[in-house]
Tab-separated table of C-alpha atoms in Angstrom:
chain	number	residue	atom	x	y	z
A	1	MET	CA	111.287	149.422	-15.826
A	2	LEU	CA	109.243	146.053	-16.532
A	3	LEU	CA	107.497	145.089	-13.005
A	4	GLU	CA	108.486	141.206	-13.826
A	5	GLU	CA	112.288	142.796	-13.787
A	6	LEU	CA	111.348	144.749	-10.840
A	7	LEU	CA	110.123	141.302	-8.958
A	8	ASN	CA	113.574	139.315	-9.644
A	9	GLY	CA	114.277	137.708	-6.763
A	10	CYS	CA	110.665	138.131	-5.113
A	11	ASN	CA	108.946	135.394	-3.477
A	12	ILE	CA	106.248	135.191	-5.480
A	13	VAL	CA	103.315	133.798	-3.955
A	14	ASP	CA	100.602	134.698	-6.423
A	15	VAL	CA	100.081	137.071	-9.678
A	16	VAL	CA	96.369	137.831	-10.992
A	17	GLY	CA	97.332	140.324	-13.997
A	18	ASP	CA	100.178	141.006	-16.273
A	19	VAL	CA	103.874	141.610	-14.681
A	20	ASN	CA	105.160	142.208	-18.387
A	21	ILE	CA	103.869	145.849	-18.046
A	22	ASP	CA	106.389	149.236	-17.507
A	23	ILE	CA	106.459	150.638	-13.719
A	24	LYS	CA	107.374	154.670	-13.537
A	25	ALA	CA	108.252	154.197	-9.930
A	26	ILE	CA	107.987	152.360	-6.275
A	27	LYS	CA	105.835	153.791	-3.800
A	28	ILE	CA	104.784	152.664	-0.121
A	29	ASN	CA	102.918	156.177	0.435
A	30	SER	CA	99.663	156.110	-1.264
A	31	ALA	CA	99.456	159.539	-1.006
A	32	GLU	CA	102.549	159.759	-3.309
A	33	VAL	CA	101.320	157.377	-6.421
A	34	GLU	CA	101.542	158.837	-9.450
A	35	GLU	CA	99.745	157.288	-13.444
A	36	GLY	CA	102.433	154.554	-13.641
A	37	ASP	CA	103.388	153.683	-10.316
A	38	CYS	CA	103.942	150.325	-8.139
A	39	PHE	CA	102.183	150.458	-4.886
A	40	ILE	CA	103.503	147.982	-2.403
A	41	ALA	CA	101.391	147.528	0.797
A	42	ILE	CA	103.467	147.511	3.981
A	43	VAL	CA	101.836	146.291	7.106
A	44	GLY	CA	102.621	148.556	9.725
A	45	LYS	CA	102.571	148.993	13.465
A	46	LYS	CA	100.535	151.587	13.622
A	47	SER	CA	98.737	150.945	9.737
A	48	ASP	CA	98.285	148.615	6.955
A	49	GLY	CA	99.054	149.539	3.390
A	50	HIS	CA	96.451	147.122	1.921
A	51	LYS	CA	93.919	149.208	3.492
A	52	PHE	CA	95.092	152.420	0.781
A	53	ALA	CA	95.641	149.803	-1.635
A	54	ASP	CA	92.127	150.944	-3.802
A	55	GLU	CA	93.330	154.615	-3.356
A	56	ALA	CA	96.526	154.123	-5.073
A	57	ILE	CA	94.729	152.404	-8.176
A	58	ALA	CA	92.468	155.401	-8.084
A	59	ARG	CA	95.188	157.537	-8.314
A	60	GLY	CA	96.986	155.683	-11.357
A	61	ALA	CA	99.181	152.801	-9.616
A	62	LYS	CA	99.349	149.795	-12.276
A	63	ALA	CA	100.395	147.199	-10.141
A	64	VAL	CA	99.975	146.199	-5.976
A	65	ILE	CA	102.369	144.343	-4.164
A	66	CYS	CA	100.067	142.584	-1.439
A	67	CYS	CA	100.798	139.601	1.600
A	68	CYS	CA	97.120	139.698	2.494
A	69	ASP	CA	94.431	138.800	0.660
A	70	TYR	CA	93.309	141.457	-1.720
A	71	ALA	CA	91.770	141.610	-5.468
A	72	ASN	CA	91.059	144.449	-7.650
A	73	SER	CA	90.810	144.077	-11.071
A	74	LEU	CA	91.735	147.777	-12.817
A	75	ALA	CA	95.584	146.778	-11.683
A	76	SER	CA	97.852	143.781	-11.520
A	77	VAL	CA	98.387	142.514	-7.657
A	78	VAL	CA	101.114	140.562	-7.019
A	79	LYS	CA	101.083	138.601	-3.499
A	80	VAL	CA	104.370	137.887	-1.790
A	81	ASP	CA	105.086	136.164	1.589
A	82	ASP	CA	106.322	139.550	2.878
A	83	THR	CA	106.112	143.094	1.364
A	84	ARG	CA	108.885	144.607	3.463
A	85	LYS	CA	111.261	141.986	2.073
A	86	ALA	CA	109.818	142.883	-1.188
A	87	TYR	CA	110.092	146.529	-0.680
A	88	SER	CA	113.890	145.864	-0.153
A	89	ILE	CA	114.374	143.863	-2.802
A	90	MET	CA	111.872	145.969	-5.731
A	91	ALA	CA	114.201	149.374	-4.357
A	92	GLY	CA	117.669	147.283	-5.324
A	93	ASN	CA	116.549	146.067	-8.856
A	94	TYR	CA	115.060	149.310	-9.683
A	95	TYR	CA	118.024	151.158	-9.293
A	96	SER	CA	120.371	147.886	-11.018
A	97	ARG	CA	121.150	146.766	-7.467
A	98	PRO	CA	124.366	149.005	-6.943
A	99	SER	CA	124.829	147.280	-3.385
A	100	ASP	CA	125.980	143.966	-5.451
A	101	LYS	CA	129.092	146.371	-6.597
A	102	LEU	CA	129.884	148.119	-3.472
A	103	LYS	CA	132.133	146.230	-0.092
A	104	ILE	CA	129.302	147.303	2.239
A	105	ILE	CA	130.615	147.261	6.115
A	106	THR	CA	127.548	147.698	8.865
A	107	VAL	CA	128.005	148.418	12.279
A	108	VAL	CA	125.579	147.279	15.008
A	109	GLY	CA	124.684	148.211	18.114
A	110	THR	CA	123.459	150.251	21.028
A	111	ASN	CA	126.236	152.638	22.183
A	112	GLY	CA	129.419	153.560	19.430
A	113	LYS	CA	127.976	153.300	16.333
A	114	SER	CA	128.241	156.449	14.868
A	115	THR	CA	131.681	156.533	16.177
A	116	THR	CA	133.204	153.157	14.580
A	117	ALA	CA	131.343	153.882	10.993
A	118	TYR	CA	132.904	157.394	11.389
A	119	LEU	CA	136.512	156.088	12.230
A	120	ILE	CA	136.385	153.407	9.464
A	121	LYS	CA	135.341	155.773	6.862
A	122	GLU	CA	137.877	158.301	7.512
A	123	LEU	CA	140.788	155.220	8.624
A	124	LEU	CA	139.827	153.889	4.506
A	125	GLN	CA	139.245	157.377	2.983
A	126	ARG	CA	142.411	159.040	4.084
A	127	SER	CA	144.376	155.625	2.941
A	128	GLY	CA	143.024	156.183	-0.272
A	129	ILE	CA	140.607	153.963	-0.666
A	130	ASN	CA	137.338	155.625	-2.026
A	131	CYS	CA	134.833	155.093	1.120
A	132	GLY	CA	131.041	156.304	1.578
A	133	LEU	CA	129.476	157.169	4.848
A	134	ILE	CA	125.749	156.584	5.896
A	135	GLY	CA	124.831	156.772	9.713
A	136	THR	CA	122.712	159.355	11.982
A	137	MET	CA	124.691	162.196	11.723
A	138	TYR	CA	124.985	162.066	7.947
A	139	TYR	CA	125.184	160.511	4.568
A	140	GLU	CA	128.360	161.745	3.105
A	141	TYR	CA	130.704	160.288	-0.192
A	142	SER	CA	132.931	162.654	-2.396
A	143	ASP	CA	132.021	166.055	-1.358
A	144	VAL	CA	128.707	165.306	-0.615
A	145	ARG	CA	127.310	165.523	2.964
A	146	LEU	CA	123.298	165.266	3.164
A	147	GLN	CA	121.062	165.432	6.339
A	148	ALA	CA	120.418	162.370	7.661
A	149	ASN	CA	116.308	161.568	8.655
A	150	LEU	CA	117.602	158.079	9.778
A	151	THR	CA	119.766	156.610	10.566
A	152	THR	CA	119.536	153.803	8.182
A	153	PRO	CA	117.522	155.040	5.592
A	154	ASP	CA	114.385	153.102	3.785
A	155	PRO	CA	114.960	150.804	1.367
A	156	LEU	CA	114.320	153.224	-1.843
A	157	GLU	CA	116.323	156.505	-0.547
A	158	LEU	CA	119.109	153.533	0.495
A	159	GLN	CA	119.418	152.018	-2.431
A	160	TYR	CA	119.553	155.739	-4.055
A	161	LEU	CA	122.433	156.700	-1.705
A	162	PHE	CA	124.608	153.461	-3.595
A	163	ALA	CA	123.699	154.439	-6.846
A	164	LYS	CA	124.764	157.602	-6.277
A	165	MET	CA	127.836	156.183	-4.505
A	166	LEU	CA	128.870	153.938	-7.074
A	167	GLU	CA	128.285	156.883	-10.013
A	168	ALA	CA	130.596	158.821	-7.673
A	169	GLY	CA	133.727	156.322	-7.486
A	170	MET	CA	132.856	154.772	-4.060
A	171	GLU	CA	134.700	151.010	-3.708
A	172	TYR	CA	133.099	150.938	0.252
A	173	VAL	CA	130.015	152.080	2.253
A	174	VAL	CA	129.936	151.715	5.793
A	175	MET	CA	127.050	152.179	7.388
A	176	GLU	CA	125.385	152.717	10.877
A	177	LEU	CA	122.432	149.645	10.732
A	178	SER	CA	119.835	150.202	13.524
A	179	ALA	CA	117.427	147.214	14.982
A	180	HIS	CA	114.354	149.141	13.696
A	181	ALA	CA	115.848	148.466	10.244
A	182	ILE	CA	116.986	145.165	11.023
A	183	TYR	CA	113.172	144.062	12.432
A	184	LEU	CA	112.146	146.300	9.081
A	185	ASN	CA	113.902	144.026	7.057
A	186	LYS	CA	115.836	147.503	5.380
A	187	LEU	CA	118.738	145.820	4.154
A	188	TYR	CA	117.024	142.231	3.237
A	189	GLY	CA	118.835	140.907	0.125
A	190	ILE	CA	122.221	142.775	0.667
A	191	VAL	CA	125.041	140.601	1.625
A	192	ALA	CA	127.468	142.770	3.441
A	193	ASP	CA	131.386	141.890	3.410
A	194	MET	CA	132.035	142.963	6.568
A	195	SER	CA	129.792	143.971	9.950
A	196	VAL	CA	130.575	145.256	13.317
A	197	PHE	CA	129.060	144.560	16.791
A	198	THR	CA	130.035	146.875	19.193
A	199	ASN	CA	127.764	146.618	22.049
A	200	LEU	CA	123.596	145.825	23.373
A	201	SER	CA	122.312	147.988	26.371
A	202	GLN	CA	119.314	149.443	27.381
A	203	ASP	CA	117.196	151.555	24.785
A	204	HIS	CA	114.351	151.756	22.040
A	205	LEU	CA	112.255	149.567	24.401
A	206	ASP	CA	109.721	151.648	23.144
A	207	PHE	CA	109.632	149.834	20.225
A	208	PHE	CA	110.730	146.651	21.194
A	209	GLY	CA	108.958	146.053	24.376
A	210	ASN	CA	111.881	144.449	26.364
A	211	MET	CA	115.536	143.908	26.300
A	212	THR	CA	115.176	140.119	24.834
A	213	ASP	CA	113.619	141.130	21.716
A	214	TYR	CA	116.156	144.106	21.445
A	215	GLY	CA	118.720	141.716	21.718
A	216	ALA	CA	117.737	138.707	19.940
A	217	CYS	CA	116.758	141.172	16.796
A	218	LYS	CA	120.173	142.695	16.694
A	219	LYS	CA	121.696	139.057	17.722
A	220	SER	CA	119.802	137.994	13.800
A	221	TYR	CA	121.521	139.633	11.646
A	222	PHE	CA	124.699	138.223	12.054
A	223	ASP	CA	124.053	135.255	9.976
A	224	LYS	CA	125.643	133.880	6.774
A	225	VAL	CA	122.914	135.577	4.814
A	226	ASN	CA	123.097	138.794	6.059
A	227	SER	CA	126.984	139.239	5.962
A	228	LYS	CA	129.946	137.558	5.007
A	229	LEU	CA	132.228	138.079	8.077
A	230	ALA	CA	132.217	139.494	12.138
A	231	ILE	CA	133.649	141.943	13.620
A	232	VAL	CA	132.560	141.163	17.683
A	233	ASN	CA	133.221	142.976	20.946
A	234	VAL	CA	134.381	139.871	22.818
A	235	ASP	CA	133.513	141.733	26.600
A	236	ASP	CA	130.105	142.484	25.727
A	237	ALA	CA	127.309	139.506	26.880
A	238	LEU	CA	125.575	139.947	23.539
A	239	GLY	CA	128.794	139.467	21.192
A	240	LEU	CA	129.856	136.547	23.806
A	241	GLN	CA	126.164	134.893	22.291
A	242	ILE	CA	126.815	135.963	18.849
A	243	ILE	CA	130.099	133.885	19.100
A	244	LYS	CA	129.172	130.783	20.784
A	245	GLU	CA	126.739	130.753	17.707
A	246	ASN	CA	129.222	130.934	15.007
A	247	LYS	CA	126.751	131.168	12.368
A	248	LEU	CA	129.693	133.537	10.368
A	249	PRO	CA	133.361	133.888	9.829
A	250	ILE	CA	134.240	135.793	12.969
A	251	ILE	CA	136.797	138.350	14.590
A	252	THR	CA	136.955	139.652	17.318
A	253	TYR	CA	137.981	142.624	19.856
A	254	GLY	CA	138.043	143.875	23.672
A	255	LEU	CA	139.772	145.076	26.354
A	256	ASP	CA	139.093	142.261	29.229
A	257	ASN	CA	138.876	138.966	27.294
A	258	PRO	CA	141.246	136.637	25.221
A	259	SER	CA	140.570	137.927	21.694
A	260	ASP	CA	142.093	138.914	18.092
A	261	ALA	CA	142.540	142.515	18.383
A	262	PHE	CA	142.935	143.729	22.115
A	263	ALA	CA	144.512	147.567	23.853
A	264	ILE	CA	146.803	147.713	26.466
A	265	ASN	CA	149.087	149.868	28.218
A	266	ILE	CA	145.889	152.434	27.746
A	267	THR	CA	147.018	156.431	28.109
A	268	THR	CA	145.417	159.556	29.039
A	269	ARG	CA	147.074	162.185	27.560
A	270	ASP	CA	145.819	166.159	27.276
A	271	ASP	CA	144.790	165.538	23.981
A	272	GLY	CA	143.401	161.723	23.570
A	273	GLU	CA	144.201	158.573	24.679
A	274	SER	CA	147.735	156.489	23.342
A	275	PHE	CA	147.907	152.267	23.610
A	276	VAL	CA	149.663	149.675	21.976
A	277	ALA	CA	147.133	147.805	19.898
A	278	ASN	CA	147.287	144.043	18.801
A	279	VAL	CA	145.160	143.723	15.619
A	280	MET	CA	145.592	139.925	14.893
A	281	ASP	CA	149.131	139.884	15.960
A	282	GLU	CA	150.436	142.640	14.405
A	283	ILE	CA	151.158	145.736	16.371
A	284	LEU	CA	150.586	149.160	16.281
A	285	ASP	CA	151.628	152.230	18.605
A	286	VAL	CA	148.285	154.256	18.636
A	287	ASN	CA	148.375	157.889	19.347
A	288	CYS	CA	144.685	159.481	18.703
A	289	LYS	CA	142.605	162.207	18.939
A	290	PHE	CA	139.526	160.786	21.233
A	291	PHE	CA	138.411	160.124	24.583
A	292	GLY	CA	137.735	157.272	26.927
A	293	ARG	CA	137.702	153.117	27.237
A	294	PHE	CA	134.871	153.388	25.313
A	295	ASN	CA	136.284	154.966	22.303
A	296	VAL	CA	139.419	152.631	22.570
A	297	TYR	CA	136.585	149.263	21.870
A	298	ASN	CA	135.544	151.499	18.867
A	299	LEU	CA	138.915	152.388	17.309
A	300	LEU	CA	139.763	148.711	17.356
A	301	ALA	CA	136.979	147.491	15.807
A	302	ALA	CA	137.300	150.210	13.155
A	303	LEU	CA	141.138	148.896	13.019
A	304	VAL	CA	139.738	145.516	12.019
A	305	VAL	CA	137.905	146.515	9.635
A	306	ALA	CA	140.860	149.097	8.320
A	307	LYS	CA	143.275	145.546	7.830
A	308	LYS	CA	140.771	143.266	6.326
A	309	ALA	CA	140.217	145.426	4.077
A	310	GLY	CA	143.987	146.199	3.406
A	311	VAL	CA	144.955	149.323	4.850
A	312	THR	CA	148.349	148.969	5.955
A	313	ASN	CA	150.406	149.383	9.355
A	314	SER	CA	152.067	152.610	7.981
A	315	TRP	CA	148.999	153.966	6.534
A	316	ILE	CA	147.065	154.209	9.311
A	317	MET	CA	149.723	154.807	11.689
A	318	LYS	CA	150.156	158.022	9.042
A	319	VAL	CA	146.455	159.377	9.409
A	320	LEU	CA	145.370	158.236	12.575
A	321	PRO	CA	146.503	160.771	14.458
A	322	ASP	CA	145.496	163.728	12.148
A	323	ILE	CA	141.400	162.073	12.589
A	324	ASN	CA	139.356	164.651	14.972
A	325	ALA	CA	136.019	162.909	17.125
A	326	PRO	CA	133.050	162.756	15.332
A	327	ASP	CA	131.149	166.155	15.539
A	328	GLY	CA	129.189	165.155	19.077
A	329	ARG	CA	131.022	162.185	20.365
A	330	PHE	CA	132.664	163.475	23.523
A	331	ASN	CA	134.103	166.573	22.045
A	332	VAL	CA	136.421	168.368	24.376
A	333	ILE	CA	136.981	172.456	24.912
A	334	ARG	CA	139.000	173.157	27.657
A	335	LYS	CA	139.377	177.454	29.239
A	336	ASP	CA	140.380	178.536	32.954
A	337	GLY	CA	141.175	174.986	33.773
A	338	ILE	CA	137.643	173.484	33.630
A	339	THR	CA	137.018	170.904	30.512
A	340	TYR	CA	133.655	170.731	29.143
A	341	VAL	CA	132.722	167.970	27.161
A	342	VAL	CA	129.286	167.548	24.608
A	343	ASP	CA	128.727	163.978	24.291
A	344	PHE	CA	125.411	162.198	22.525
A	345	ALA	CA	125.333	160.140	25.196
A	346	HIS	CA	121.631	159.397	25.727
A	347	THR	CA	121.245	155.675	27.350
A	348	PRO	CA	121.865	154.040	30.802
A	349	ASP	CA	125.240	152.720	29.354
A	350	GLY	CA	126.524	155.799	27.333
A	351	MET	CA	125.687	158.017	30.493
A	352	PHE	CA	127.746	155.378	32.740
A	353	ASN	CA	130.724	155.566	29.879
A	354	LEU	CA	130.598	159.045	30.031
A	355	LEU	CA	130.865	159.666	33.437
A	356	ARG	CA	132.884	156.953	34.094
A	357	GLU	CA	135.809	158.676	32.418
A	358	GLY	CA	134.569	162.096	33.292
A	359	ARG	CA	135.848	160.688	36.726
A	360	ARG	CA	139.114	159.713	35.117
A	361	MET	CA	139.825	162.768	34.247
A	362	THR	CA	138.652	165.314	36.761
A	363	GLU	CA	140.427	166.404	39.634
A	364	ASN	CA	137.439	168.022	41.257
A	365	LYS	CA	133.764	168.464	40.570
A	366	VAL	CA	132.001	166.448	38.174
A	367	ILE	CA	128.805	168.410	36.585
A	368	THR	CA	126.307	166.707	34.276
A	369	VAL	CA	123.117	168.626	32.109
A	370	PHE	CA	121.547	165.971	30.779
A	371	GLY	CA	117.547	165.205	29.764
A	372	CYS	CA	115.690	162.744	27.880
A	373	GLY	CA	113.837	162.754	24.636
A	374	GLY	CA	109.899	162.213	25.062
A	375	ASP	CA	107.853	159.654	23.026
A	376	ARG	CA	110.561	157.590	23.786
A	377	ASP	CA	111.505	154.495	26.035
A	378	VAL	CA	110.326	156.039	29.343
A	379	THR	CA	112.131	152.919	32.188
A	380	LYS	CA	115.033	154.509	31.384
A	381	ARG	CA	115.139	157.882	31.984
A	382	PRO	CA	115.171	157.358	36.111
A	383	ILE	CA	117.487	155.003	35.462
A	384	MET	CA	119.742	157.435	33.941
A	385	GLY	CA	118.936	160.053	36.563
A	386	LYS	CA	120.218	157.402	38.737
A	387	ILE	CA	123.355	157.626	37.214
A	388	ALA	CA	124.341	160.969	36.838
A	389	SER	CA	123.472	161.487	40.234
A	390	GLU	CA	125.238	159.032	41.550
A	391	MET	CA	128.700	159.633	39.281
A	392	SER	CA	127.985	163.192	39.836
A	393	ASP	CA	128.795	166.480	42.365
A	394	VAL	CA	126.521	168.629	40.579
A	395	VAL	CA	123.606	167.531	38.235
A	396	ILE	CA	121.480	169.688	36.091
A	397	VAL	CA	118.053	168.190	34.823
A	398	THR	CA	117.003	169.825	31.333
A	399	SER	CA	114.951	169.271	28.280
A	400	ASP	CA	116.021	167.147	25.268
A	401	ASN	CA	114.082	166.844	22.106
A	402	PRO	CA	110.744	166.850	24.473
A	403	ARG	CA	108.555	165.599	20.914
A	404	THR	CA	105.298	165.670	22.235
A	405	GLU	CA	105.664	164.944	25.646
A	406	SER	CA	106.083	167.984	28.220
A	407	ARG	CA	109.781	168.983	29.885
A	408	GLU	CA	108.321	168.423	33.132
A	409	GLY	CA	106.862	165.429	32.657
A	410	ILE	CA	109.713	164.079	31.428
A	411	ALA	CA	112.059	166.027	33.992
A	412	GLY	CA	109.723	164.282	36.392
A	413	ASP	CA	110.606	160.730	35.650
A	414	ILE	CA	113.996	161.670	35.465
A	415	LEU	CA	113.758	162.824	39.211
A	416	GLN	CA	112.622	159.781	40.333
A	417	GLY	CA	115.618	158.193	39.677
A	418	ILE	CA	117.761	160.626	41.878
A	419	ASN	CA	119.668	160.522	44.520
A	420	PRO	CA	122.035	163.285	44.657
A	421	LYS	CA	124.838	163.097	46.696
A	422	GLY	CA	125.778	166.877	45.585
A	423	HIS	CA	123.850	169.066	44.028
A	424	LEU	CA	120.603	169.620	41.855
A	425	TYR	CA	119.373	171.857	39.913
A	426	VAL	CA	115.984	171.708	37.206
A	427	GLU	CA	116.353	173.933	34.375
A	428	LEU	CA	113.744	173.023	31.449
A	429	ASP	CA	115.698	175.341	29.043
A	430	ARG	CA	118.268	174.221	27.410
A	431	ALA	CA	120.415	176.999	26.896
A	432	LYS	CA	119.991	178.239	30.208
A	433	ALA	CA	120.861	175.029	31.572
A	434	ILE	CA	124.140	175.138	29.690
A	435	ARG	CA	124.550	178.789	31.475
A	436	LEU	CA	124.064	177.302	34.669
A	437	GLY	CA	126.716	174.472	34.119
A	438	VAL	CA	129.477	176.714	32.793
A	439	GLU	CA	128.724	179.320	36.088
A	440	LEU	CA	129.060	176.766	38.174
A	441	ALA	CA	132.661	175.140	36.864
A	442	ASN	CA	135.631	176.111	38.840
A	443	LYS	CA	139.084	175.035	38.034
A	444	GLY	CA	140.048	171.452	37.884
A	445	ASP	CA	136.113	170.800	37.282
A	446	CYS	CA	134.611	169.373	34.289
A	447	VAL	CA	130.959	169.869	32.428
A	448	PHE	CA	129.272	167.064	30.941
A	449	ILE	CA	126.649	168.470	28.673
A	450	ALA	CA	124.708	165.030	27.304
A	451	GLY	CA	122.479	163.615	25.573
A	452	LYS	CA	122.062	165.782	21.821
A	453	GLY	CA	125.778	165.403	20.589
A	454	SER	CA	125.411	167.022	17.256
A	455	GLU	CA	121.752	167.394	16.887
A	456	ASN	CA	121.047	170.816	15.324
A	457	TYR	CA	117.482	171.593	16.904
A	458	ILE	CA	115.069	170.743	19.389
A	459	ASP	CA	111.962	168.980	18.881
A	460	GLU	CA	108.941	170.089	20.206
A	461	ASN	CA	105.542	169.825	19.814
A	462	ASN	CA	105.779	168.827	16.213
A	463	VAL	CA	108.188	171.528	15.713
A	464	LYS	CA	112.316	171.483	14.796
A	465	THR	CA	114.266	174.865	16.143
A	466	PRO	CA	118.147	175.195	15.433
A	467	TYR	CA	119.777	174.691	18.241
A	468	SER	CA	123.033	173.416	18.835
A	469	ASP	CA	125.029	172.070	22.443
A	470	MET	CA	128.139	173.163	21.074
A	471	GLN	CA	127.090	176.398	20.187
A	472	GLU	CA	125.395	177.483	23.529
A	473	LEU	CA	128.172	176.717	24.967
A	474	LEU	CA	130.941	178.193	22.992
A	475	THR	CA	129.128	181.188	23.545
A	476	ALA	CA	128.518	180.902	27.488
A	477	THR	CA	132.033	179.955	27.626
A	478	GLY	CA	133.477	182.626	25.280
A	479	VAL	CA	135.859	180.240	23.638
A	480	VAL	CA	135.668	181.660	19.757
A	481	GLU	CA	137.644	178.441	19.061
A	482	ILE	CA	137.824	174.622	19.317
């Protein structure tokens, strides 16, 4: 593709050299550059791509895209206002802008993104609307399922996925959109057809520094330059700000405040929740295989999206009862009168919601097994410890993904917030911690295993070792099928 074609839509400040040259590929890592490539100098928090532009040219780059002053006579140099924005636009151009031919649904929020995106995809796909999924758990379309590397892929991989999904006949793509991806302009130039806002609570302060900046980043996405329609949780404080600013058309959903979509008569069954949903003045009697008030929120958002996509009530009522909870999101097994739950809850709000549901569905003791990930927001660790100790009868502190931190140090941070009203154990071998939780449980108890959900590894000292909470739980309980 010609460099001039790749640059279509970019905000160009200056050009030195020929843009009528053929480009083989786009690269942002100088070490990956090959003859005929175009190198984009990305300015990151830890490094500046401009420092590696000479190396990229030495390896064969025919063009360099920069946003700072740079000169090299051996290649065409194009200065743009922002190389991250240019990267997103050029990635789309490289794959002939497949996102323009798809209907894109984005899901933004701290908690609930994965489940909400999964529900949207299942409702549409089962109703005869081809829909791909891009999210934390995996990337999926047709019969293809790929391991997810990032919640929101980088622009080149993202546009590649869009191209493959378009080729496979997808009409819609639903995707989780992380705050990091918003901050890094990964979707710059893409206008979503619908965007869901789930909620805001503490997470990722290692990156954003404070809740004000974290919330402002998420809120900034809800503008007509990024999306045509927002579906917003009216019970969330940031959701109310998005609604008040009214920068694009909005449909609201919630349980506590007046909204366009809401639920009443919520009842917990042995196999899920039942409630009456009013979705934009249409009434649905809902029976689903999901537990918890938080999942009612997720499902309300998904129902609004499905309705706006043209799914009829009859189809919704036909397919919804058959949709299972996604892997690692409030997965329930029962044996000998004991309830076991595996959930991804890894934030203070996620832990609170999880254990609030635990209290609602447990006759006797709540036993909580959890840890916190290393190299991430350290301030949430004692907060999660406090929540776990106040809402549980037994707390077992264990490891999660230590990454480059020590298990002992992370556990120490958690323990600073714990004031146990019941029993406290520290078992840093996660598999052993799960077995301990099973051993301590009696009839009527509920054991919650939180933090990893469907993750199939433990990340420690830059090594990912195969591991599964659910598999360890099944082994410990002797349950063969769920």
